[in-house]
Each structure stands twice: as C-alpha cells, then as structure tokens.
XYZ file of C-alpha atoms in Angstrom:
129
model
C -18.304 51.131 91.270
C -15.158 53.190 91.855
C -17.797 55.723 92.621
C -19.087 53.085 95.346
C -15.229 51.847 96.577
C -14.111 55.577 97.569
C -18.219 56.267 99.311
C -17.265 53.075 100.984
C -13.423 54.470 101.698
C -14.529 57.611 102.790
C -17.330 56.333 105.300
C -14.825 53.971 107.136
C -12.308 56.592 107.197
C -15.027 58.841 109.356
C -15.536 55.974 111.437
C -12.241 55.296 112.792
C -11.823 58.689 113.168
C -14.626 59.215 115.972
C -13.605 55.456 117.436
C -10.126 56.934 117.882
C -11.638 60.058 120.274
C -14.354 58.135 121.773
C -11.805 55.507 122.933
C -9.785 58.824 124.567
C -12.687 60.623 126.285
C -13.931 56.684 127.530
C -10.206 55.965 129.041
C -9.990 59.395 129.582
C -13.614 60.221 132.196
C -12.868 59.541 135.991
C -10.522 60.221 138.548
C -6.992 60.517 138.591
C -4.429 61.293 141.215
C -1.007 62.632 140.866
C 1.880 60.455 141.527
C 4.905 61.810 139.879
C 6.370 65.136 138.842
C 8.439 65.912 136.115
C 10.739 69.482 136.953
C 13.818 69.828 134.166
C 16.472 71.827 135.075
C 16.368 72.932 131.565
C 18.777 70.865 130.041
C 16.756 68.025 129.520
C 18.236 65.464 132.203
C 15.017 65.829 134.242
C 12.627 62.918 135.075
C 9.719 61.992 136.882
C 9.835 61.884 140.467
C 7.536 60.522 142.471
C 5.433 62.884 144.859
C 3.564 62.746 148.030
C 0.174 64.324 146.680
C -3.893 64.146 147.663
C -4.385 66.469 144.185
C -7.119 64.972 141.839
C -8.893 66.021 138.712
C -11.768 64.264 137.736
C -12.656 64.350 133.890
C -16.524 64.259 133.316
C -18.222 63.111 129.688
C -19.663 66.592 129.004
C -16.562 68.094 128.291
C -15.524 69.592 131.867
C -13.081 68.484 134.818
C -12.314 69.200 138.603
C -10.140 69.082 141.046
C -9.462 69.023 144.617
C -6.284 71.554 143.853
C -5.779 74.245 141.407
C -5.748 74.183 137.888
C -3.227 77.039 137.943
C -0.596 74.949 140.172
C 2.168 75.233 139.645
C 2.463 78.326 138.873
C 0.524 80.569 140.215
C -1.610 81.261 144.033
C -4.971 81.678 141.678
C -7.606 78.589 142.821
C -9.553 77.959 139.619
C -11.027 74.367 140.299
C -12.173 73.522 136.772
C -11.992 74.157 133.770
C -12.793 72.568 130.000
C -11.310 70.193 128.061
C -11.252 69.210 124.202
C -8.315 67.730 121.264
C -5.976 67.160 124.293
C -6.013 70.318 125.936
C -7.200 71.903 128.811
C -8.763 75.471 129.584
C -8.206 76.601 132.638
C -9.267 80.261 132.877
C -5.520 80.909 135.097
C -4.560 84.440 133.805
C -0.899 83.251 133.288
C -1.183 82.648 129.621
C 1.450 80.077 130.413
C -1.531 77.959 132.083
C -4.365 79.548 130.655
C -4.169 76.046 127.963
C -2.336 72.485 129.415
C -1.951 69.666 127.086
C -2.630 66.492 128.186
C -1.756 62.651 126.827
C -2.588 59.689 127.878
C 0.747 57.631 128.164
C 1.060 53.924 129.415
C -2.476 54.033 130.977
C -1.365 57.746 132.468
C -2.480 61.058 132.391
C 0.237 63.698 131.678
C -0.325 67.282 132.519
C 2.644 68.966 130.705
C 2.487 72.863 131.896
C 4.458 75.717 129.142
C 7.562 75.989 130.656
C 11.265 77.294 129.513
C 12.889 74.076 131.598
C 9.888 71.487 131.080
C 7.328 70.861 134.063
C 4.775 67.549 133.520
C 2.316 66.538 136.051
C 1.257 62.361 135.948
C -1.317 61.174 137.253
C -3.209 57.463 137.898
C -6.881 56.565 137.256
C -8.033 56.222 140.400
C -11.541 54.987 139.204
C-alpha cells in the first residue's frame, strides 16, 4: 500500500512540474511589443518608464525567437535578430558576455527581459498576438 501511495505521489509531482513549464510556454508563445524600459542609475531607485518603440520579439513553439531589432541591444551595435530560449533564459549569440544570455520572466501578463548590468537594465513587453 505504501508503495502505491509513493508511486502516486511521484507521478502527480511529475505531471505538476511539466504543467507549469507547459503553461509558461503557452503564455510565452507569440509576439510581444516593447512598452517600457527600466534603467536604474545604480542606487535602486529606477522605475519602468514608457518608451516609443517598434521593437517586437516573437517566441515560437520550437524554442526559437526572432526580433525586428537586435537582441544585442542596448549594449552593442551587433545585429543579431534571432536566438533560442529555455528555462527563462534567452541565448543570443551576441559577442558581449553581458548579453550572450538574457534572463526573462512573465510577470502580471508582461514579459520582462533582465539584462546583466551593474546599474540594472530591463525591458518590459506587452503581448500583441
């Protein structure tokens, strides 16, 4: 009996973990438009500020993404417009190690890219389809 309960517990844990990842991917798939930028002056007082931008990023179900701008932005003039994503991390292929990978999160229905920076720099996107 104990083995059956343990087996049931293990199976239910496996399904609950994969559902969280599936839900994240389902929410992420689609096109997102840049709407705000957070550029902290280095003292933690920065807040997201609205920007006028046509930058979009599109997450595809095969683990790839594309943008109509550069993933290397804001730290480089490199024009790399595609990459891959997995486990809340985007791999860009940019030469600068600060942007070779970018962490991201979904928060209150917004996509937030968090760039490695001493001062703090993030971009907030809104889903458009």
